[in-house]
mmCIF file with all atom_site columns, C-alpha atoms in Angstrom:
data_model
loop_
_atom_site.group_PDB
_atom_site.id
_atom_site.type_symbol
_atom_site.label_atom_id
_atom_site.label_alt_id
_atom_site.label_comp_id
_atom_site.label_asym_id
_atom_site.label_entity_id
_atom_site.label_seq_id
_atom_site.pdbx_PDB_ins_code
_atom_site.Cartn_x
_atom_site.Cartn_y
_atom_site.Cartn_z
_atom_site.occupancy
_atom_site.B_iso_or_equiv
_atom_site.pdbx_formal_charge
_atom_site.auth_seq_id
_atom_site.auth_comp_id
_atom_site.auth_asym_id
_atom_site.auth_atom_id
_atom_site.pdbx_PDB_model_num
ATOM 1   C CA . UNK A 1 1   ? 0.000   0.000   0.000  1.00 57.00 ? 1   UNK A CA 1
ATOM 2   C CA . UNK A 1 2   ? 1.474   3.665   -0.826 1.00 73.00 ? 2   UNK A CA 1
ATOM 3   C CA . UNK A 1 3   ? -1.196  5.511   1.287  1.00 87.00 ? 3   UNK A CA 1
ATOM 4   C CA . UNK A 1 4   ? -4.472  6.200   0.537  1.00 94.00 ? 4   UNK A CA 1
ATOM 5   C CA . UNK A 1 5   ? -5.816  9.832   1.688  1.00 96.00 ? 5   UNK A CA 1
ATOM 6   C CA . UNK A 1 6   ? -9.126  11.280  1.293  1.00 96.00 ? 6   UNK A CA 1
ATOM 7   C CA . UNK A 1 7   ? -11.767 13.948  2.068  1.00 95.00 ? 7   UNK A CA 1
ATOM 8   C CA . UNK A 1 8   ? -14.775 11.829  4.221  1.00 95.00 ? 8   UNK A CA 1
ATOM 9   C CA . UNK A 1 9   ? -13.210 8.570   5.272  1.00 95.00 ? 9   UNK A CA 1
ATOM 10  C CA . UNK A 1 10  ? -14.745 6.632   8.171  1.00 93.00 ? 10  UNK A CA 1
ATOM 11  C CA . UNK A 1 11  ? -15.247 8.398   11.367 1.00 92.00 ? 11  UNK A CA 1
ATOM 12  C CA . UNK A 1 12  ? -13.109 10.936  9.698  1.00 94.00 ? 12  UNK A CA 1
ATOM 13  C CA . UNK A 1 13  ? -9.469  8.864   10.837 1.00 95.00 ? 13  UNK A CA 1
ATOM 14  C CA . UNK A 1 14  ? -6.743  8.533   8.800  1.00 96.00 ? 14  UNK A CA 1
ATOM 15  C CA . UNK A 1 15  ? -3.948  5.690   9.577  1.00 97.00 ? 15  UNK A CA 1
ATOM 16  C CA . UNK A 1 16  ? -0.460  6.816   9.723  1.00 97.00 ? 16  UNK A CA 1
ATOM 17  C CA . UNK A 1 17  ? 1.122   4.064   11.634 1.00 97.00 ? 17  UNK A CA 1
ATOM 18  C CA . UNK A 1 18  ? 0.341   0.728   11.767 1.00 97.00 ? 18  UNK A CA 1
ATOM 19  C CA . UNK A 1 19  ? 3.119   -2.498  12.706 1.00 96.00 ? 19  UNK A CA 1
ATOM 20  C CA . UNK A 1 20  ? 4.735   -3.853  9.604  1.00 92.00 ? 20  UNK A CA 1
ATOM 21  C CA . UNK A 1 21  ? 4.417   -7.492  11.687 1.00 92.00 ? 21  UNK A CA 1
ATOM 22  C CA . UNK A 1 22  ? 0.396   -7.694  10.968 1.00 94.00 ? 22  UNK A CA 1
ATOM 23  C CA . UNK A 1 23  ? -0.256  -6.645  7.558  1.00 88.00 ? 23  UNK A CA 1
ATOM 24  C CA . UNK A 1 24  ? -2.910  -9.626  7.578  1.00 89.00 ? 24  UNK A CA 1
ATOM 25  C CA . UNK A 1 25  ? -4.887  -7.769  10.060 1.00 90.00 ? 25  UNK A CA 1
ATOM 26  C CA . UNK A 1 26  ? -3.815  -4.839  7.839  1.00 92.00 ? 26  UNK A CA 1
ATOM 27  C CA . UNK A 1 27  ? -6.130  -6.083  5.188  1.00 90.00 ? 27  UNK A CA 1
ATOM 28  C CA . UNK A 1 28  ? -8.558  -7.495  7.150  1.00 91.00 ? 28  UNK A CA 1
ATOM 29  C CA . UNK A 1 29  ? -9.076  -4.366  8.077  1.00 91.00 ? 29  UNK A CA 1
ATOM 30  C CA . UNK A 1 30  ? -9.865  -2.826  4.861  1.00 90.00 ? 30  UNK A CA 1
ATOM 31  C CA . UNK A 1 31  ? -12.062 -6.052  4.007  1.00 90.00 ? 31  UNK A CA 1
ATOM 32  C CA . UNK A 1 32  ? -13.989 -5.187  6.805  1.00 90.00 ? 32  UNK A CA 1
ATOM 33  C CA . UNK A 1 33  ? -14.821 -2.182  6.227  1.00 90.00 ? 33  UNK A CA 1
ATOM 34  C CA . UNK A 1 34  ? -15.192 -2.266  2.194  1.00 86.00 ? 34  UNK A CA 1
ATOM 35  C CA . UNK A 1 35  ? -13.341 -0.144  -0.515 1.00 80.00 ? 35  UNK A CA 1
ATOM 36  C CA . UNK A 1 36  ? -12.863 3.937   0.083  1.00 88.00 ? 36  UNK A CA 1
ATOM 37  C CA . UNK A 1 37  ? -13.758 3.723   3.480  1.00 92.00 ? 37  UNK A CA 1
ATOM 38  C CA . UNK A 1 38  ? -10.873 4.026   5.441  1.00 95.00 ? 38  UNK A CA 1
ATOM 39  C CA . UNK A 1 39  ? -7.986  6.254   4.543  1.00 96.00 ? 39  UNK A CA 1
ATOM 40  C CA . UNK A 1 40  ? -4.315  5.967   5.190  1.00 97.00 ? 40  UNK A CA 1
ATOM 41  C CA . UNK A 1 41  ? -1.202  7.681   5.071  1.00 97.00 ? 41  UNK A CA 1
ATOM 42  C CA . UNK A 1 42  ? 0.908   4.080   5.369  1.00 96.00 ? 42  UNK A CA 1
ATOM 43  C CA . UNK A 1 43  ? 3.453   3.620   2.701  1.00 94.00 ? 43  UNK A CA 1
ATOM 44  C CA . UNK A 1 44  ? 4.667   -0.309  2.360  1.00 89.00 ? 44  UNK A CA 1
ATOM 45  C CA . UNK A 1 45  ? 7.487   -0.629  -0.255 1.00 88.00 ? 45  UNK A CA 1
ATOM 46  C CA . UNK A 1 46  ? 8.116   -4.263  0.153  1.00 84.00 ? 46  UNK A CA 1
ATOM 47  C CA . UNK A 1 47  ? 10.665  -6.394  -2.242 1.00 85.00 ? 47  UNK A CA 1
ATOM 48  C CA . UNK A 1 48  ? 7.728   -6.942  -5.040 1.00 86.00 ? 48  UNK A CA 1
ATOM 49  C CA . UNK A 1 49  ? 7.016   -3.233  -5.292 1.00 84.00 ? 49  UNK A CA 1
ATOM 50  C CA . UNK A 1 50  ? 6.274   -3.451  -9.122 1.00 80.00 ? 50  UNK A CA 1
ATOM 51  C CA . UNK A 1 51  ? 7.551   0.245   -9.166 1.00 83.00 ? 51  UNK A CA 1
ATOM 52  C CA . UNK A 1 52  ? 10.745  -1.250  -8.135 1.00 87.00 ? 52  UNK A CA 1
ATOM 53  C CA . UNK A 1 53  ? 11.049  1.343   -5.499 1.00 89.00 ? 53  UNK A CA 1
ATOM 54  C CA . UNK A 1 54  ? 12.627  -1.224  -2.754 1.00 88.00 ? 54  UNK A CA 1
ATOM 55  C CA . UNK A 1 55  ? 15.751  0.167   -1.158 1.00 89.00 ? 55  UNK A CA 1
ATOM 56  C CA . UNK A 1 56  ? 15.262  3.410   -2.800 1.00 93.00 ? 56  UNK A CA 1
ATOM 57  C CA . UNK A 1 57  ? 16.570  6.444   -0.733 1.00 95.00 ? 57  UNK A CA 1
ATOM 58  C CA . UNK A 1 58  ? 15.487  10.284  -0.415 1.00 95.00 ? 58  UNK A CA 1
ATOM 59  C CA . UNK A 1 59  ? 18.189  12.855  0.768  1.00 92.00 ? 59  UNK A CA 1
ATOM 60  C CA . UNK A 1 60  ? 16.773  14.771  3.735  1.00 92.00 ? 60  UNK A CA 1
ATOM 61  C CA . UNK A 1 61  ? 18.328  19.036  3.104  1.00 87.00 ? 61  UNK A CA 1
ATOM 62  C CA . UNK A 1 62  ? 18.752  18.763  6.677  1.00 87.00 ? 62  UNK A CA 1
ATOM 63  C CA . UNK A 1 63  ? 22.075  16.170  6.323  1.00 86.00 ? 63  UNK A CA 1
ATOM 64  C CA . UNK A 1 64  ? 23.417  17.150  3.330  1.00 81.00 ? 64  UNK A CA 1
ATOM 65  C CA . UNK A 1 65  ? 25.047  14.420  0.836  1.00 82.00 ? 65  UNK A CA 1
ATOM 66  C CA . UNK A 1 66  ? 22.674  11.735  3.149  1.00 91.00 ? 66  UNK A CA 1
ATOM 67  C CA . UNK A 1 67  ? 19.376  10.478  3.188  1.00 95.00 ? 67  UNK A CA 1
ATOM 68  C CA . UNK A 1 68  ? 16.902  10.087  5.512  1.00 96.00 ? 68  UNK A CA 1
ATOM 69  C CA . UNK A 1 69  ? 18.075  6.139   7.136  1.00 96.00 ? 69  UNK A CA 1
ATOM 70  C CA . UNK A 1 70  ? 21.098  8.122   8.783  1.00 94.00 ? 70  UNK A CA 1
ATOM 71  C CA . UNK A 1 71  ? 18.273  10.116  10.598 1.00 96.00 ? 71  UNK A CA 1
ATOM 72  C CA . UNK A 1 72  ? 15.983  7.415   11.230 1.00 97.00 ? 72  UNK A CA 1
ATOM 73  C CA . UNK A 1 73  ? 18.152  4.533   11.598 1.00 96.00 ? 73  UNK A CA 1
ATOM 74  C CA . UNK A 1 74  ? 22.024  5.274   12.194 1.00 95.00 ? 74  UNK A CA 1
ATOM 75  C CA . UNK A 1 75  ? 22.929  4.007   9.008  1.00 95.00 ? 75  UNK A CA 1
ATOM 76  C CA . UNK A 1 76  ? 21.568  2.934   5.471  1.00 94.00 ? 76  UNK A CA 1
ATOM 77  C CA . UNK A 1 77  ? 19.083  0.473   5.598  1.00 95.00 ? 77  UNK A CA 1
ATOM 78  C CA . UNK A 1 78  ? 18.626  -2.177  2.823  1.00 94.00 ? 78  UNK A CA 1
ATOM 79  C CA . UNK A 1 79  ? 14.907  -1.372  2.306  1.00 94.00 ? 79  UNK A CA 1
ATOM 80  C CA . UNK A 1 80  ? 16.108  2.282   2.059  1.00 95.00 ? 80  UNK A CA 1
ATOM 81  C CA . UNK A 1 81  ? 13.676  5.580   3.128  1.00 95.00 ? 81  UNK A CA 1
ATOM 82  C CA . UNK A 1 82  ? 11.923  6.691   -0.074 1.00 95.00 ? 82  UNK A CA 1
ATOM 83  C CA . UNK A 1 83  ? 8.847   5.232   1.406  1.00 95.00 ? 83  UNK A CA 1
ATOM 84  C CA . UNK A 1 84  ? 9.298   8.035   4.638  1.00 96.00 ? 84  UNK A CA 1
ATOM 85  C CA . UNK A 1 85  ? 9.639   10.860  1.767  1.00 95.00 ? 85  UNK A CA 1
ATOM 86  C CA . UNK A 1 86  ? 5.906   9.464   0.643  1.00 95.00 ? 86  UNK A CA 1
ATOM 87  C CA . UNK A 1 87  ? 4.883   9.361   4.141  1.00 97.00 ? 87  UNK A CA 1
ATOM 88  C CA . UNK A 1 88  ? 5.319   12.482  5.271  1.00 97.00 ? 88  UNK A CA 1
ATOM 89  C CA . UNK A 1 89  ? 3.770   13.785  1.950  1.00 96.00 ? 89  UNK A CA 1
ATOM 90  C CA . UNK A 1 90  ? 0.751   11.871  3.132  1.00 97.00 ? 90  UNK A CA 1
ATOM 91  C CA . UNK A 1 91  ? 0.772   13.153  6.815  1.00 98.00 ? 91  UNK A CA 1
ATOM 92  C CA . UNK A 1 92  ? 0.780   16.474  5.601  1.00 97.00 ? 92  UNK A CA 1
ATOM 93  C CA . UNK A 1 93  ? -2.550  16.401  2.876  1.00 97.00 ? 93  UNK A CA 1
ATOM 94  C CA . UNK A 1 94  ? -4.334  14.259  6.019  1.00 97.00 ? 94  UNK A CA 1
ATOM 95  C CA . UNK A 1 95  ? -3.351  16.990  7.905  1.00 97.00 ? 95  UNK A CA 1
ATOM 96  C CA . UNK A 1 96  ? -5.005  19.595  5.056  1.00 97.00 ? 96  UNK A CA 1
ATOM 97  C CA . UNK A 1 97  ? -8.075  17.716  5.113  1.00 97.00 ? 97  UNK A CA 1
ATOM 98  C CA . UNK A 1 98  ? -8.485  18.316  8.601  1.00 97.00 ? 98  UNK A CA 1
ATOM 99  C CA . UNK A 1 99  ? -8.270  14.262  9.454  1.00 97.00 ? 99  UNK A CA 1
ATOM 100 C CA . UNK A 1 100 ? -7.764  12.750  12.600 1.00 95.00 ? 100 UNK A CA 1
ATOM 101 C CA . UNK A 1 101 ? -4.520  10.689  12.570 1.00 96.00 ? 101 UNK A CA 1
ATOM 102 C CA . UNK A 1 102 ? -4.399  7.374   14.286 1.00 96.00 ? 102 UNK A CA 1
ATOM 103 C CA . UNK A 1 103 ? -1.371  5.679   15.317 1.00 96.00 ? 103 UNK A CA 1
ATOM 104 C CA . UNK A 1 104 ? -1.945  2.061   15.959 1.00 96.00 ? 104 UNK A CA 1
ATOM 105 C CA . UNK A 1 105 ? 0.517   0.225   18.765 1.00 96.00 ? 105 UNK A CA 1
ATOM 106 C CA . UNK A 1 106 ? 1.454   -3.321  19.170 1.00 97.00 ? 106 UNK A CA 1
ATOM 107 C CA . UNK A 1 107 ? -1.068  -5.555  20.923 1.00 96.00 ? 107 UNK A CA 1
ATOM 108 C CA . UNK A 1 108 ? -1.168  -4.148  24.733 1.00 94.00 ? 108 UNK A CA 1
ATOM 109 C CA . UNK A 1 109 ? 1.544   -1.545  24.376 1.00 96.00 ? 109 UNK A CA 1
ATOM 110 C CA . UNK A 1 110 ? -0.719  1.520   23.211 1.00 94.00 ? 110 UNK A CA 1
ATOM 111 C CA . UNK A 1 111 ? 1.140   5.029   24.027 1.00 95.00 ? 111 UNK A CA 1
ATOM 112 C CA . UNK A 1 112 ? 5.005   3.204   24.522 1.00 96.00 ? 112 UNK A CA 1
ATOM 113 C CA . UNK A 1 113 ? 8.111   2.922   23.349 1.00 96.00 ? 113 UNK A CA 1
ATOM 114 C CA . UNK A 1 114 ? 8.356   6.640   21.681 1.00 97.00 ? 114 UNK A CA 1
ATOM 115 C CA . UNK A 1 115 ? 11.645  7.643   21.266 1.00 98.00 ? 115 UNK A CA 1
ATOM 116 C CA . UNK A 1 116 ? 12.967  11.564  20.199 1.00 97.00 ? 116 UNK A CA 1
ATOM 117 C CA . UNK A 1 117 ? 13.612  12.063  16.884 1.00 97.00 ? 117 UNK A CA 1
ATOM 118 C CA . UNK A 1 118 ? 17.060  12.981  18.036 1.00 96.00 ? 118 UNK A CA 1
ATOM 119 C CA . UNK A 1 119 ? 17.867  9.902   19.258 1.00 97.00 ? 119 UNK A CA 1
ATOM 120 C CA . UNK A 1 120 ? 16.789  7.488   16.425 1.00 97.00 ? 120 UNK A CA 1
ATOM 121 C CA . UNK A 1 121 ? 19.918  7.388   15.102 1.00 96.00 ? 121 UNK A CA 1
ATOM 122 C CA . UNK A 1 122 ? 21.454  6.715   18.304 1.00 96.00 ? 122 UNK A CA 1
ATOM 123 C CA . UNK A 1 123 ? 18.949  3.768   18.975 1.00 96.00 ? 123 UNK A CA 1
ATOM 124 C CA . UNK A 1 124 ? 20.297  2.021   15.611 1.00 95.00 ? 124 UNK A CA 1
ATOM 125 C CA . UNK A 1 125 ? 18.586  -2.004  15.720 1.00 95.00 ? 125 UNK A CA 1
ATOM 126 C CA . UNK A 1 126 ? 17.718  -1.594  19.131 1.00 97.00 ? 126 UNK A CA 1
ATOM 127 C CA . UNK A 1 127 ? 13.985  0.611   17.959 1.00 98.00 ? 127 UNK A CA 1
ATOM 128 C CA . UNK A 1 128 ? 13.014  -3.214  16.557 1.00 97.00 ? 128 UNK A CA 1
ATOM 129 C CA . UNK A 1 129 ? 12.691  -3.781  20.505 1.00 97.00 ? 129 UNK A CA 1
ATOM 130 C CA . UNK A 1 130 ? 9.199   -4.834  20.243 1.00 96.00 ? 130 UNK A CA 1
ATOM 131 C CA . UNK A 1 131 ? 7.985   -2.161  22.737 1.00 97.00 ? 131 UNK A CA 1
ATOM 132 C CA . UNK A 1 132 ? 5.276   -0.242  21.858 1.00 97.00 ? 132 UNK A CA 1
ATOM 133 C CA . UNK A 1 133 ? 5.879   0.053   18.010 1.00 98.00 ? 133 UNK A CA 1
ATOM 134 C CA . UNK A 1 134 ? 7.864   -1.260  15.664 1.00 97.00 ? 134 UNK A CA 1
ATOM 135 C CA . UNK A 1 135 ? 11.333  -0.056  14.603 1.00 97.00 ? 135 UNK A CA 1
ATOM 136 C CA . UNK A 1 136 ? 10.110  2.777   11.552 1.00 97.00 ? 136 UNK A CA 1
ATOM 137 C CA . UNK A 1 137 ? 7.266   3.663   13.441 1.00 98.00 ? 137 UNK A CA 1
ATOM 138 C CA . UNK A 1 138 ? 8.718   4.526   15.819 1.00 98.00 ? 138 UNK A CA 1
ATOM 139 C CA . UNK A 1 139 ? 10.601  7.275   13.666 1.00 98.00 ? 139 UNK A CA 1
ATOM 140 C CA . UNK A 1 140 ? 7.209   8.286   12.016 1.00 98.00 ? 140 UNK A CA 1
ATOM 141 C CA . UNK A 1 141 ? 6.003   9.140   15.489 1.00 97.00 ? 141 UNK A CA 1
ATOM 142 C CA . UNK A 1 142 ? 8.819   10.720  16.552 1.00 98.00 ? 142 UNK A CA 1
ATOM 143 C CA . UNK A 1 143 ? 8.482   13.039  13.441 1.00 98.00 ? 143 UNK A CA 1
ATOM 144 C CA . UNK A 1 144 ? 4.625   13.321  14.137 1.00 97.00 ? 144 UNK A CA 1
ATOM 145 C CA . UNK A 1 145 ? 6.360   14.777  17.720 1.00 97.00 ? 145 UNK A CA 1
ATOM 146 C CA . UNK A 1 146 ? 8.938   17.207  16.426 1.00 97.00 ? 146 UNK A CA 1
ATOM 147 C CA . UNK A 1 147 ? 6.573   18.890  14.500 1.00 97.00 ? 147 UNK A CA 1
ATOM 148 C CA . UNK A 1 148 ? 3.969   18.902  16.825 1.00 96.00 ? 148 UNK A CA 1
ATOM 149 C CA . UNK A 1 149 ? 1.322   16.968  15.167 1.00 97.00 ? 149 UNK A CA 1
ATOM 150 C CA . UNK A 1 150 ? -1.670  15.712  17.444 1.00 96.00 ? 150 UNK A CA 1
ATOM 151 C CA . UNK A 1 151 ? -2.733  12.180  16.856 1.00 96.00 ? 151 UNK A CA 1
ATOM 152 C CA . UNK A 1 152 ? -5.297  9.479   18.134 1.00 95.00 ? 152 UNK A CA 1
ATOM 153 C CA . UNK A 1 153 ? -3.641  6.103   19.455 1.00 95.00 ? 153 UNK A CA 1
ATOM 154 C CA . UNK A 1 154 ? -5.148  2.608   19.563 1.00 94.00 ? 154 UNK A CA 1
ATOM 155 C CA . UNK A 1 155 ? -3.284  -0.643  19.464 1.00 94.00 ? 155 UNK A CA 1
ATOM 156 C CA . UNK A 1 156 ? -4.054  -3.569  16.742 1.00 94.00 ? 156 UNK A CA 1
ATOM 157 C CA . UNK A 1 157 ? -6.512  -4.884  19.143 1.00 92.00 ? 157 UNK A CA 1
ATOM 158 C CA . UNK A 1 158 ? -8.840  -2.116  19.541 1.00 92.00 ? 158 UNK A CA 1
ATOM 159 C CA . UNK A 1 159 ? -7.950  -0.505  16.094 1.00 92.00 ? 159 UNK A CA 1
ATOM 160 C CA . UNK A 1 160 ? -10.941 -2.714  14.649 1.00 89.00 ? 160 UNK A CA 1
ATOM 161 C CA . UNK A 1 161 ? -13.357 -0.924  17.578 1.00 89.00 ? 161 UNK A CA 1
ATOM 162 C CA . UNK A 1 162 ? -12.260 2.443   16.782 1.00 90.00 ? 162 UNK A CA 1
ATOM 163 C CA . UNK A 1 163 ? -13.968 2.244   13.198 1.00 88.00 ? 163 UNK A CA 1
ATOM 164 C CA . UNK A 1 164 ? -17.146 0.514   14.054 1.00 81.00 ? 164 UNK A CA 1
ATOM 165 C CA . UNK A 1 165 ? -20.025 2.699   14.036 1.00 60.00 ? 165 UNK A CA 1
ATOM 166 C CA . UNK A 1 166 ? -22.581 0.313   14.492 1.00 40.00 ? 166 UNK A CA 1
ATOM 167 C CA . UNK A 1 167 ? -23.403 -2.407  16.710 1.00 35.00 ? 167 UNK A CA 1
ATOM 168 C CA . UNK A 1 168 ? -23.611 -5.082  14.045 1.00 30.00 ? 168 UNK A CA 1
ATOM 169 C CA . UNK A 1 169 ? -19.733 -4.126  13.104 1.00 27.00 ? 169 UNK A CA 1
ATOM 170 C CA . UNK A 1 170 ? -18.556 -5.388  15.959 1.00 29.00 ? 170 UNK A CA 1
ATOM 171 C CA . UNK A 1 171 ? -19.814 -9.226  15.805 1.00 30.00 ? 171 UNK A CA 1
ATOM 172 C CA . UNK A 1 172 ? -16.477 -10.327 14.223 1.00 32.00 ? 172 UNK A CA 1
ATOM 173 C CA . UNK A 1 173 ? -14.180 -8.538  16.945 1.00 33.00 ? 173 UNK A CA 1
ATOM 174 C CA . UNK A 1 174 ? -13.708 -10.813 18.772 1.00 39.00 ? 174 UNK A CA 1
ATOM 175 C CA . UNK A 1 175 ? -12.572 -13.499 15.880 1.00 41.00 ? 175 UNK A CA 1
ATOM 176 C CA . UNK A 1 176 ? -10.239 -10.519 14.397 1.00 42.00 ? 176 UNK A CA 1
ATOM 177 C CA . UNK A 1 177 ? -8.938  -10.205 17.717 1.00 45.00 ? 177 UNK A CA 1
ATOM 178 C CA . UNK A 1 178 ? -7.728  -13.399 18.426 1.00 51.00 ? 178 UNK A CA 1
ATOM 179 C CA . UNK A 1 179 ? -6.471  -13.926 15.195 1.00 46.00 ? 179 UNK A CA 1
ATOM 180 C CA . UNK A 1 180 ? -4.274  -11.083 16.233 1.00 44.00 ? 180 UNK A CA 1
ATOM 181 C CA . UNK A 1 181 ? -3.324  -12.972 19.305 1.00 53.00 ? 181 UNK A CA 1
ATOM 182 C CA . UNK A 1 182 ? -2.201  -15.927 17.348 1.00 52.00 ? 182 UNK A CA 1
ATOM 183 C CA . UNK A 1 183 ? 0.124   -14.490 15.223 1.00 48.00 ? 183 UNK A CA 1
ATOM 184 C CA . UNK A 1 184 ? 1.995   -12.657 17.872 1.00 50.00 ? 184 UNK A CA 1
ATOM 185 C CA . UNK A 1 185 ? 2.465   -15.883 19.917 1.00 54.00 ? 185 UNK A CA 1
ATOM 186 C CA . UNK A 1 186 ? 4.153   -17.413 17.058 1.00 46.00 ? 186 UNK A CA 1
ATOM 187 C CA . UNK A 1 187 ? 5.286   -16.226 13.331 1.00 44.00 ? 187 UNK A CA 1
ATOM 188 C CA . UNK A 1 188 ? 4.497   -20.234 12.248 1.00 45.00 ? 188 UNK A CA 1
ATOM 189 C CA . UNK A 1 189 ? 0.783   -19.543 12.916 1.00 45.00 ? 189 UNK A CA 1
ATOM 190 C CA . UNK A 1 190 ? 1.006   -16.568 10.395 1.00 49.00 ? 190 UNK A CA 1
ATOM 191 C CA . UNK A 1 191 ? -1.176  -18.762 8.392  1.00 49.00 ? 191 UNK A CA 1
ATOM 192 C CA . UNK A 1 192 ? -3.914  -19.408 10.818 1.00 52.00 ? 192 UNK A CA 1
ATOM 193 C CA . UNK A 1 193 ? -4.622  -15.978 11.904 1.00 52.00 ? 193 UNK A CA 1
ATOM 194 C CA . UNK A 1 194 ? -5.198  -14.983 8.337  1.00 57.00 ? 194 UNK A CA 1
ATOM 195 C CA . UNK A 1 195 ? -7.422  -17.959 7.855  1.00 60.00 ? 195 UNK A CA 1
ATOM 196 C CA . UNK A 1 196 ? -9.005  -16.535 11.253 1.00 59.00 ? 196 UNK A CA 1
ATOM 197 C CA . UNK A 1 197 ? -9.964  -13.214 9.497  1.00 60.00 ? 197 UNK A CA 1
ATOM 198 C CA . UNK A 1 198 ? -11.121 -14.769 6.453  1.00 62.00 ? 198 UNK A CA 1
ATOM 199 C CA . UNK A 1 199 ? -13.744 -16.895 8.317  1.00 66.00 ? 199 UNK A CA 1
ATOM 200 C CA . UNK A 1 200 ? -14.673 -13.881 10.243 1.00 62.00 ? 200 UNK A CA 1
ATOM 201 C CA . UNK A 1 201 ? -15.148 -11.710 7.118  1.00 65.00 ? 201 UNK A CA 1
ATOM 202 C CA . UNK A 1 202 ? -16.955 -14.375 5.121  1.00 65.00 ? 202 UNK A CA 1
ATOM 203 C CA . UNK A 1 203 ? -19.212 -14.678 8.700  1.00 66.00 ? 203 UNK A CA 1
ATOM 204 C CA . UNK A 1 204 ? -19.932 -11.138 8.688  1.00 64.00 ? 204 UNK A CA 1
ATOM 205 C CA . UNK A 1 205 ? -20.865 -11.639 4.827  1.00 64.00 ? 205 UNK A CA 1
ATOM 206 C CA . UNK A 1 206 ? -22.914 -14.445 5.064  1.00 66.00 ? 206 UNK A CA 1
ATOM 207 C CA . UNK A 1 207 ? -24.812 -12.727 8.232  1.00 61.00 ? 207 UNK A CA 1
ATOM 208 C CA . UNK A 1 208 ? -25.893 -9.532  5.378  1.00 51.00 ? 208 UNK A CA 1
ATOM 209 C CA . UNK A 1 209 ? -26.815 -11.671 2.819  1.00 55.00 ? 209 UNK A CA 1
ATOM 210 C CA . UNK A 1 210 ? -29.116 -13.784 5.352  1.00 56.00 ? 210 UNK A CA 1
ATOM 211 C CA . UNK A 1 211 ? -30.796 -9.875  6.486  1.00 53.00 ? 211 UNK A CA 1
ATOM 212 C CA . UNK A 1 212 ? -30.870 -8.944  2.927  1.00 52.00 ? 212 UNK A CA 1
ATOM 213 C CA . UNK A 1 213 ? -33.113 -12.328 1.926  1.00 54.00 ? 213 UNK A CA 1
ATOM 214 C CA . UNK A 1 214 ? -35.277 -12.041 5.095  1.00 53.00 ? 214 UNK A CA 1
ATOM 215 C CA . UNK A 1 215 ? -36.638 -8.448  3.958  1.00 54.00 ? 215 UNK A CA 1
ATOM 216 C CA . UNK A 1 216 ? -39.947 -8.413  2.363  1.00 53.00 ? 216 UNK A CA 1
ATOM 217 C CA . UNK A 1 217 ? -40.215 -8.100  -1.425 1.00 52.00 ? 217 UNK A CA 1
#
């Protein structure tokens, strides 16, 4: 996903940090939910990027000759920091549109592990710590920080809750939650927790078509 921003999304939220570790919750999310309702300002430039934009870098004016991974990370990163160049781009038009931002945490750890954007570079591999976020969000909160940014903050659990605005969009919570709660346990059972979602979103399906046939014609 490169972002997807938007005048009118749900509950008028934008997403502009979510963990990299549960992208299957990711698009559970957005199947959920349905197509142009939630907006995000997420960039993922993974290895398949058909733009072949993986490991591309961005120079930041502020560190002249560098990019922006000696800011964020201590050193060059193999994934590079185009996609933060994007991200910010994003934040910014959210910010335009007069969006809420949401920040989502790891599982239980809503509102830790922040860490000044002066001290990225100094935390080098050690921001992957698990706590709170994970290691680049941790930089795209720090930069929501330094320039004073207000944001919402939920954690994958509750993220699910935050966009449900009616009673019936809640039934497959609980099945999206511990899906989540699978995969952290263990990467092997990657697989189950997306099967977890599916079966919850199928549920959820199957539950409107049975409403839709039970209305008089």
């Amino acid at each position: 996903p490169e972002g997807s921003v938007f005048k009118g999304p749900l509950r008028d939220i934008c997403i502009v940090s979510f963990p990299g570790f549960y992208l299957e919750q990711w698009r559970g999310l957005f199947e959920l939910f349905g197509p142009k309702k939630i907006a995000s300002a997420c960039v993922f430039l993974p290895r398949s990027d058909l733009k072949r934009r993986y490991g591309h870098h961005a120079h930041y004016t502020k560190t002249p000759g560098k990019c922006y991974c000696r800011t964020l990370y201590g050193e060059k990163k193999d994934w590079g920091c185009l996609w933060f160049k994007h991200w910010t781009a994003n934040v910014k038009q959210a910010v335009s549109l007069g969006l809420t931002l949401l920040v989502v945490y790891l599982p239980g750890q809503q509102d830790r592990g922040h860490v000044p954007w002066e001290d990225l570079a100094k935390e080098g591999n050690a921001l992957w710590n698990k706590v709170g976020l994970g290691g680049s969000q941790k930089a795209e909160v720090a930069w929501l920080k330094k320039k004073c940014i207000p944001y919402r903050s939920t954690d994958v659990l509750k993220v699910h809750k935050v966009f449900s605005n009616r009673e019936s969009a809640l039934v497959v919570v609980p099945e999206l939650a511990q899906a989540v709660k699978a995969s952290e346990a263990t990467h092997k059972k990657s697989v189950s927790a997306r099967m977890a979602i599916e079966e919850a979103i199928a549920d959820r399906r199957n539950g409107v078509e049975q409403r839709r046939d039970r209305r008089p014609q």
